Amino acid sequence: MLSRTLPCLCAALASASAAADICRWKDADGTTHYGTEPPPGVACAQKVRPPPPVAPGNAAGARPDFQQLETDFQKRRVERAEADLRAEKTRREAESQREACGQLRGRLAWMEGGGRVATLDANGQRQFYDDQQFARELAALRERISRQCR
């Protein structure tokens, strides 16, 4: 069936002008045919518009523009490298953030565990925090953790 239909289709497409519709119909045996007009007494089952003619530069089998292909490849390569750099920067920032949060949480745990807090004065002497300074330092530490560590 296909062997009889394909030549008819090719002939119809070859003989039809670009603006003419192709008619599809079936004969008494049920075979599908294509042409510009059906035989007398047969109605056109469907009109099919042929594809537009192919421009010479875009014809199938035309040589690809290798310069454009190379340019596109290089562009994708640069974009990929930039994306990799952004991903690596994001990963390093996240790792740095995790490390800083770990240090803050460690300091909070140490302070909540009863550790004494001291600072060095201008003479290099240790000055221990009193209860109010300790409470302020503890509150400030908790605030930093809630702000920075999510």
XYZ file of N, CA, C and O in Angstrom:
600
model
N 0.827 -1.182 0.000
C 0.000 0.000 0.000
C 0.874 1.249 0.000
O 0.617 2.178 -0.740
N 1.902 1.252 0.858
C 2.804 2.391 0.933
C 3.566 2.557 -0.380
O 3.818 3.668 -0.808
N 3.883 1.430 -1.033
C 4.650 1.518 -2.272
C 3.851 2.194 -3.378
O 4.408 2.813 -4.266
N 2.508 2.077 -3.332
C 1.688 2.751 -4.341
C 1.401 4.195 -3.940
O 1.253 5.063 -4.780
N 1.302 4.448 -2.641
C 0.939 5.785 -2.163
C 2.114 6.738 -2.242
O 1.944 7.901 -2.619
N 3.307 6.268 -1.929
C 4.477 7.136 -1.907
C 4.784 7.743 -3.270
O 5.003 8.952 -3.363
N 4.776 6.983 -4.353
C 5.028 7.616 -5.655
C 3.959 8.646 -6.010
O 4.257 9.685 -6.594
N 2.712 8.348 -5.643
C 1.650 9.321 -5.927
C 1.882 10.604 -5.156
O 1.702 11.703 -5.685
N 2.278 10.466 -3.903
C 2.539 11.638 -3.083
C 3.705 12.434 -3.638
O 3.634 13.655 -3.750
N 4.773 11.746 -4.009
C 5.940 12.435 -4.555
C 5.590 13.146 -5.856
O 5.992 14.288 -6.092
N 4.829 12.481 -6.694
C 4.436 13.102 -7.967
C 3.555 14.306 -7.711
O 3.686 15.347 -8.359
N 2.650 14.179 -6.766
C 1.758 15.292 -6.467
C 2.535 16.472 -5.906
O 2.278 17.627 -6.263
N 3.461 16.180 -5.029
C 4.260 17.259 -4.444
C 5.156 17.911 -5.488
O 5.349 19.124 -5.483
N 5.698 17.117 -6.376
C 6.586 17.658 -7.384
C 5.835 18.509 -8.398
O 6.324 19.534 -8.862
N 4.618 18.084 -8.738
C 3.875 18.814 -9.761
C 3.087 19.991 -9.194
O 2.697 20.879 -9.926
N 2.836 19.983 -7.884
C 2.025 21.048 -7.298
C 2.857 22.306 -7.135
O 4.025 22.262 -6.826
N 2.230 23.413 -7.355
C 2.938 24.671 -7.122
C 2.992 24.923 -5.625
O 2.266 24.315 -4.851
N 3.825 25.879 -5.207
C 4.016 26.163 -3.782
C 2.738 26.656 -3.128
O 2.517 26.445 -1.954
N 1.871 27.323 -3.869
C 0.676 27.893 -3.275
C -0.508 26.931 -3.318
O -1.492 27.143 -2.633
N -0.461 25.865 -4.131
C -1.599 24.964 -4.296
C -1.679 23.975 -3.148
O -0.672 23.518 -2.627
N -2.909 23.620 -2.797
C -3.123 22.604 -1.766
C -3.073 21.229 -2.409
O -3.388 21.050 -3.580
N -2.673 20.266 -1.619
C -2.648 18.870 -2.053
C -3.913 18.215 -1.494
O -4.250 18.386 -0.322
N -4.579 17.460 -2.352
C -5.821 16.801 -1.941
C -5.528 15.348 -1.593
O -4.737 14.677 -2.259
N -6.172 14.870 -0.532
C -6.027 13.470 -0.117
C -7.387 12.810 -0.277
O -8.411 13.354 0.141
N -7.404 11.617 -0.862
C -8.651 10.866 -1.000
C -8.356 9.389 -0.987
O -7.217 8.980 -1.144
N -9.388 8.595 -0.787
C -9.267 7.136 -0.797
C -10.100 6.594 -1.952
O -11.204 7.075 -2.220
N -9.546 5.572 -2.595
C -10.301 4.948 -3.684
C -11.226 3.876 -3.135
O -11.331 3.696 -1.915
N -11.877 3.137 -4.007
C -12.854 2.118 -3.602
C -12.195 0.992 -2.816
O -12.838 0.343 -1.979
N -10.895 0.743 -3.052
C -10.186 -0.324 -2.333
C -9.684 0.149 -0.970
O -9.129 -0.639 -0.216
N -9.819 1.429 -0.665
C -9.365 1.970 0.610
C -7.940 2.491 0.571
O -7.372 2.856 1.598
N -7.342 2.536 -0.611
C -5.987 3.042 -0.755
C -6.009 4.564 -0.757
O -6.830 5.180 -1.441
N -5.115 5.170 0.009
C -5.038 6.622 0.082
C -4.202 7.143 -1.071
O -3.131 6.615 -1.374
N -4.709 8.199 -1.701
C -4.011 8.834 -2.819
C -3.885 10.321 -2.525
O -4.689 10.905 -1.809
N -2.875 10.932 -3.145
C -2.653 12.370 -3.037
C -2.529 12.952 -4.438
O -1.959 12.318 -5.330
N -3.025 14.152 -4.649
C -2.917 14.814 -5.942
C -3.457 16.222 -5.851
O -3.976 16.649 -4.808
N -3.362 16.934 -6.959
C -3.885 18.294 -6.952
C -5.400 18.286 -7.019
O -6.053 19.173 -6.484
N -5.977 17.270 -7.709
C -7.439 17.137 -7.782
C -7.784 15.658 -7.740
O -7.100 14.838 -8.327
N -8.882 15.317 -7.047
C -9.300 13.903 -7.063
C -9.939 13.573 -8.406
O -10.322 14.465 -9.160
N -10.069 12.295 -8.692
C -10.734 11.922 -9.951
C -12.210 12.355 -9.919
O -12.758 12.605 -8.836
N -12.837 12.433 -11.063
C -14.249 12.846 -11.097
C -15.116 11.913 -10.258
O -14.927 10.705 -10.242
N -16.002 12.478 -9.481
C -16.923 11.719 -8.654
C -16.375 11.375 -7.278
O -17.064 10.749 -6.474
N -15.137 11.750 -6.989
C -14.528 11.472 -5.678
C -14.304 12.799 -4.973
O -13.758 13.737 -5.551
N -14.738 12.849 -3.716
C -14.570 14.089 -2.947
C -13.202 14.092 -2.261
O -12.691 13.045 -1.854
N -12.665 15.271 -2.125
C -11.384 15.443 -1.444
C -11.621 15.277 0.063
O -12.416 15.999 0.662
N -10.962 14.301 0.689
C -11.159 14.045 2.117
C -10.462 15.097 2.969
O -10.970 15.510 4.011
N -9.326 15.555 2.525
C -8.570 16.554 3.290
C -7.641 17.284 2.348
O -7.047 16.687 1.458
N -7.522 18.595 2.558
C -6.562 19.387 1.783
C -5.343 19.609 2.655
O -5.456 19.993 3.807
N -4.212 19.344 2.089
C -2.949 19.457 2.811
C -2.109 20.520 2.119
O -1.943 20.490 0.902
N -1.584 21.456 2.893
C -0.718 22.483 2.309
C 0.704 21.930 2.330
O 1.210 21.502 3.356
N 1.370 21.943 1.173
C 2.749 21.438 1.137
C 3.678 22.370 1.906
O 3.383 23.545 2.083
N 4.798 21.852 2.375
C 5.743 22.701 3.098
C 6.317 23.762 2.164
O 6.386 23.552 0.953
N 6.725 24.896 2.721
C 7.304 25.942 1.877
C 8.617 25.465 1.281
O 9.291 24.595 1.840
N 8.986 26.015 0.145
C 10.252 25.604 -0.465
C 11.421 25.971 0.441
O 11.380 26.958 1.164
N 12.441 25.143 0.387
C 13.607 25.333 1.235
C 14.565 26.286 0.543
O 14.867 26.131 -0.636
N 15.044 27.272 1.314
C 16.013 28.224 0.767
C 17.330 27.507 0.503
O 17.691 26.576 1.228
N 18.071 27.918 -0.494
C 19.319 27.209 -0.837
C 20.308 27.120 0.317
O 20.966 26.119 0.494
N 20.426 28.146 1.146
C 21.373 28.118 2.254
C 20.932 27.217 3.391
O 21.729 26.801 4.209
N 19.640 26.889 3.451
C 19.116 26.070 4.551
C 18.723 24.674 4.090
O 18.059 23.962 4.813
N 19.072 24.299 2.888
C 18.677 23.002 2.370
C 19.264 21.887 3.217
O 20.343 22.018 3.795
N 18.525 20.781 3.261
C 19.026 19.630 4.008
C 20.340 19.200 3.377
O 20.483 19.144 2.166
N 21.315 18.921 4.175
C 22.612 18.522 3.691
C 23.539 19.705 3.453
O 24.665 19.517 3.037
N 23.026 20.917 3.682
C 23.899 22.080 3.521
C 24.959 22.054 4.603
O 24.733 21.570 5.710
N 26.102 22.579 4.285
C 27.213 22.568 5.239
C 26.895 23.501 6.400
O 26.464 24.625 6.191
N 27.131 23.047 7.600
C 26.907 23.929 8.749
C 27.964 25.032 8.782
O 29.057 24.879 8.239
N 27.618 26.119 9.420
C 28.549 27.232 9.564
C 29.472 26.896 10.735
O 29.125 27.098 11.893
N 30.643 26.359 10.407
C 31.553 25.893 11.446
C 32.071 27.025 12.315
O 32.299 26.845 13.499
N 32.228 28.191 11.741
C 32.686 29.337 12.539
C 31.644 29.672 13.606
O 31.990 29.912 14.760
N 30.359 29.662 13.219
C 29.290 29.944 14.188
C 29.209 28.837 15.229
O 29.008 29.099 16.417
N 29.360 27.597 14.790
C 29.348 26.477 15.741
C 30.475 26.618 16.761
O 30.276 26.399 17.955
N 31.654 26.992 16.283
C 32.797 27.169 17.184
C 32.558 28.331 18.140
O 32.841 28.236 19.337
N 32.007 29.429 17.634
C 31.700 30.586 18.483
C 30.681 30.210 19.556
O 30.850 30.555 20.733
N 29.641 29.483 19.151
C 28.624 29.043 20.114
C 29.229 28.122 21.171
O 28.918 28.226 22.348
N 30.111 27.221 20.731
C 30.762 26.302 21.667
C 31.609 27.071 22.678
O 31.550 26.814 23.878
N 32.403 28.026 22.184
C 33.258 28.809 23.082
C 32.412 29.622 24.062
O 32.765 29.746 25.240
N 31.311 30.155 23.599
C 30.413 30.917 24.473
C 29.864 30.016 25.577
O 29.855 30.392 26.751
N 29.399 28.816 25.198
C 28.890 27.875 26.210
C 29.986 27.472 27.189
O 29.736 27.305 28.384
N 31.205 27.317 26.686
C 32.332 26.933 27.543
C 32.636 28.025 28.570
O 32.843 27.741 29.752
N 32.630 29.277 28.137
C 32.872 30.400 29.051
C 31.742 30.502 30.069
O 31.985 30.695 31.267
N 30.488 30.371 29.596
C 29.348 30.435 30.517
C 29.421 29.324 31.559
O 29.117 29.542 32.728
N 29.834 28.132 31.135
C 29.960 27.003 32.068
C 31.059 27.278 33.097
O 30.892 27.001 34.282
N 32.179 27.821 32.637
C 33.278 28.137 33.559
C 32.838 29.194 34.570
O 33.155 29.094 35.758
N 32.114 30.205 34.104
C 31.617 31.240 35.018
C 30.627 30.649 36.022
O 30.651 30.999 37.204
N 29.763 29.770 35.559
C 28.804 29.126 36.461
C 29.535 28.272 37.494
O 29.167 28.258 38.676
N 30.593 27.575 37.065
C 31.379 26.773 38.009
C 32.054 27.653 39.054
O 32.098 27.301 40.236
N 32.575 28.808 38.620
C 33.211 29.732 39.570
C 32.196 30.273 40.575
O 32.486 30.367 41.768
N 31.013 30.631 40.093
C 29.962 31.116 41.006
C 29.565 30.029 41.998
O 29.387 30.297 43.187
N 29.438 28.792 41.517
C 29.067 27.687 42.393
C 30.152 27.441 43.447
O 29.851 27.195 44.615
N 31.412 27.520 43.036
C 32.520 27.319 43.979
C 32.557 28.443 45.006
O 32.780 28.194 46.201
N 32.330 29.681 44.578
C 32.303 30.808 45.508
C 31.164 30.639 46.515
O 31.359 30.843 47.719
N 29.999 30.232 46.041
C 28.849 30.003 46.921
C 29.162 28.890 47.922
O 28.835 28.999 49.100
N 29.820 27.819 47.446
C 30.168 26.705 48.327
C 31.157 27.153 49.403
O 31.013 26.822 50.576
N 32.180 27.952 49.005
C 33.164 28.440 49.983
C 32.506 29.362 51.011
O 32.824 29.288 52.200
N 31.607 30.229 50.549
C 30.913 31.127 51.474
C 30.050 30.341 52.458
O 30.006 30.664 53.647
N 29.371 29.316 51.973
C 28.542 28.493 52.848
C 29.407 27.754 53.870
O 29.043 27.654 55.051
N 30.554 27.243 53.427
C 31.465 26.545 54.342
C 31.999 27.506 55.397
O 32.081 27.170 56.586
N 32.365 28.712 54.979
C 32.852 29.723 55.914
C 31.763 30.086 56.923
O 32.037 30.236 58.128
N 30.537 30.201 56.447
C 29.404 30.514 57.327
C 29.184 29.394 58.342
O 28.961 29.650 59.526
N 29.256 28.137 57.893
C 29.090 27.002 58.821
C 30.190 27.008 59.887
O 29.934 26.740 61.055
N 31.412 27.301 59.463
C 32.531 27.331 60.410
C 32.344 28.448 61.437
O 32.546 28.237 62.637
N 31.953 29.633 60.978
C 31.739 30.767 61.892
C 30.610 30.453 62.868
O 30.716 30.752 64.074
N 29.549 29.835 62.388
C 28.430 29.477 63.267
C 28.858 28.433 64.296
O 28.444 28.485 65.446
N 29.689 27.506 63.866
C 30.194 26.506 64.806
C 31.006 27.154 65.920
O 30.893 26.770 67.093
N 31.819 28.136 65.559
C 32.612 28.837 66.575
C 31.712 29.628 67.517
O 31.926 29.622 68.739
N 30.711 30.315 66.971
C 29.785 31.068 67.823
C 29.032 30.140 68.772
O 28.884 30.439 69.965
N 28.573 29.025 68.271
C 27.831 28.080 69.119
C 28.744 27.465 70.181
O 28.317 27.210 71.305
N 29.993 27.222 69.806
C 30.951 26.712 70.788
C 31.196 27.712 71.903
O 31.246 27.348 73.084
N 31.347 28.971 71.537
C 31.543 30.016 72.557
C 30.311 30.128 73.450
O 30.426 30.273 74.670
N 29.107 30.056 72.857
C 27.875 30.117 73.649
C 27.810 28.942 74.620
O 27.484 29.125 75.808
N 28.129 27.752 74.135
C 28.100 26.579 75.009
C 29.106 26.731 76.147
O 28.827 26.369 77.302
N 30.274 27.265 75.844
C 31.292 27.472 76.877
C 30.801 28.473 77.914
O 30.947 28.252 79.114
N 30.198 29.585 77.442
C 29.709 30.599 78.379
C 28.549 30.064 79.225
O 28.470 30.330 80.418
N 27.637 29.317 78.585
C 26.509 28.768 79.334
C 26.964 27.685 80.299
O 26.275 27.396 81.279
N 28.113 27.103 80.055
C 28.653 26.074 80.928
C 29.356 26.644 82.159
O 29.911 25.888 82.956
N 29.359 27.949 82.282
C 29.931 28.553 83.479
C 31.338 29.084 83.296
O 32.022 29.374 84.269
N 31.779 29.227 82.067
C 33.109 29.758 81.825
C 33.203 31.227 82.211
O 32.239 31.974 82.101
N 34.361 31.618 82.686
C 34.573 33.030 83.035
C 35.078 33.763 81.815
O 35.892 33.255 81.056
N 34.602 34.998 81.637
C 34.971 35.791 80.469
C 35.814 36.960 80.950
O 35.458 37.643 81.913
N 36.913 37.171 80.240
C 37.799 38.278 80.593
C 38.298 38.928 79.317
O 38.339 38.316 78.255
N 38.666 40.185 79.441
C 39.297 40.911 78.343
C 40.611 41.475 78.860
O 40.842 41.544 80.073
N 41.457 41.865 77.951
C 42.721 42.481 78.335
C 42.566 43.995 78.274
O 42.041 44.537 77.303
N 43.032 44.661 79.315
C 42.965 46.126 79.315
C 44.197 46.689 78.619
O 45.004 45.944 78.059
N 44.348 48.005 78.634
C 45.449 48.676 77.945
C 46.808 48.260 78.495
O 47.809 48.292 77.781
N 46.867 47.855 79.749
C 48.130 47.438 80.373
C 48.409 45.959 80.184
O 49.419 45.455 80.678
N 47.491 45.229 79.522
C 47.678 43.802 79.333
C 47.180 42.969 80.504
O 47.459 41.775 80.560
N 46.470 43.578 81.405
C 45.923 42.863 82.558
C 44.534 42.324 82.205
O 43.760 42.961 81.516
N 44.216 41.130 82.734
C 42.894 40.564 82.507
C 41.875 41.255 83.396
O 42.104 41.450 84.592
N 40.746 41.594 82.767
C 39.620 42.164 83.488
C 38.431 41.228 83.287
O 37.942 41.072 82.182
N 37.998 40.573 84.364
C 36.883 39.635 84.269
C 35.568 40.390 84.207
O 35.395 41.439 84.819
N 34.600 39.813 83.431
C 33.272 40.417 83.315
C 32.525 40.254 84.625
O 32.598 39.195 85.265
N 31.766 41.290 84.980
C 30.846 41.140 86.111
C 29.554 40.525 85.558
O 29.442 40.236 84.368
N 28.565 40.325 86.411
C 27.331 39.652 85.987
C 26.604 40.411 84.874
O 26.057 39.798 83.953
N 26.586 41.727 84.940
C 25.888 42.513 83.915
C 26.627 42.412 82.568
O 26.001 42.254 81.517
N 27.937 42.543 82.596
C 28.715 42.422 81.358
C 28.548 41.023 80.763
O 28.418 40.859 79.546
N 28.556 40.008 81.638
C 28.394 38.625 81.195
C 27.027 38.443 80.529
O 26.922 37.835 79.462
N 25.969 38.993 81.155
C 24.614 38.870 80.596
C 24.528 39.585 79.242
O 23.900 39.081 78.303
N 25.150 40.768 79.119
C 25.135 41.493 77.845
C 25.873 40.700 76.758
O 25.422 40.609 75.630
N 27.032 40.167 77.135
C 27.818 39.379 76.183
C 27.042 38.136 75.733
O 27.012 37.800 74.555
N 26.378 37.470 76.671
C 25.583 36.282 76.379
C 24.420 36.641 75.447
O 24.160 35.932 74.458
N 23.722 37.737 75.719
C 22.604 38.167 74.876
C 23.096 38.542 73.479
O 22.461 38.199 72.465
N 24.215 39.247 73.390
C 24.770 39.639 72.095
C 25.182 38.409 71.287
O 24.958 38.345 70.068
N 25.745 37.422 71.956
C 26.153 36.191 71.286
C 24.941 35.436 70.742
O 24.943 34.973 69.602
N 23.896 35.333 71.549
C 22.666 34.664 71.093
C 22.057 35.410 69.903
O 21.548 34.790 68.972
N 22.087 36.732 69.935
C 21.549 37.541 68.834
C 22.338 37.297 67.556
O 21.755 37.111 66.481
N 23.670 37.253 67.641
C 24.503 36.980 66.453
C 24.204 35.608 65.877
O 24.117 35.445 64.664
N 24.026 34.643 66.787
C 23.738 33.277 66.311
C 22.384 33.236 65.612
O 22.245 32.635 64.552
N 21.371 33.888 66.194
C 20.051 33.858 65.565
C 20.046 34.609 64.236
O 19.301 34.256 63.316
N 20.867 35.619 64.088
C 20.943 36.402 62.860
C 21.773 35.698 61.780
O 21.385 35.674 60.607
N 22.900 35.136 62.165
C 23.833 34.585 61.186
C 23.640 33.098 60.896
O 23.954 32.655 59.801
N 23.180 32.352 61.868
C 23.144 30.894 61.729
C 21.710 30.429 61.566
O 20.953 30.368 62.526
N 21.368 30.108 60.364
C 19.998 29.653 60.079
C 19.992 28.236 59.636
O 20.874 27.670 59.178
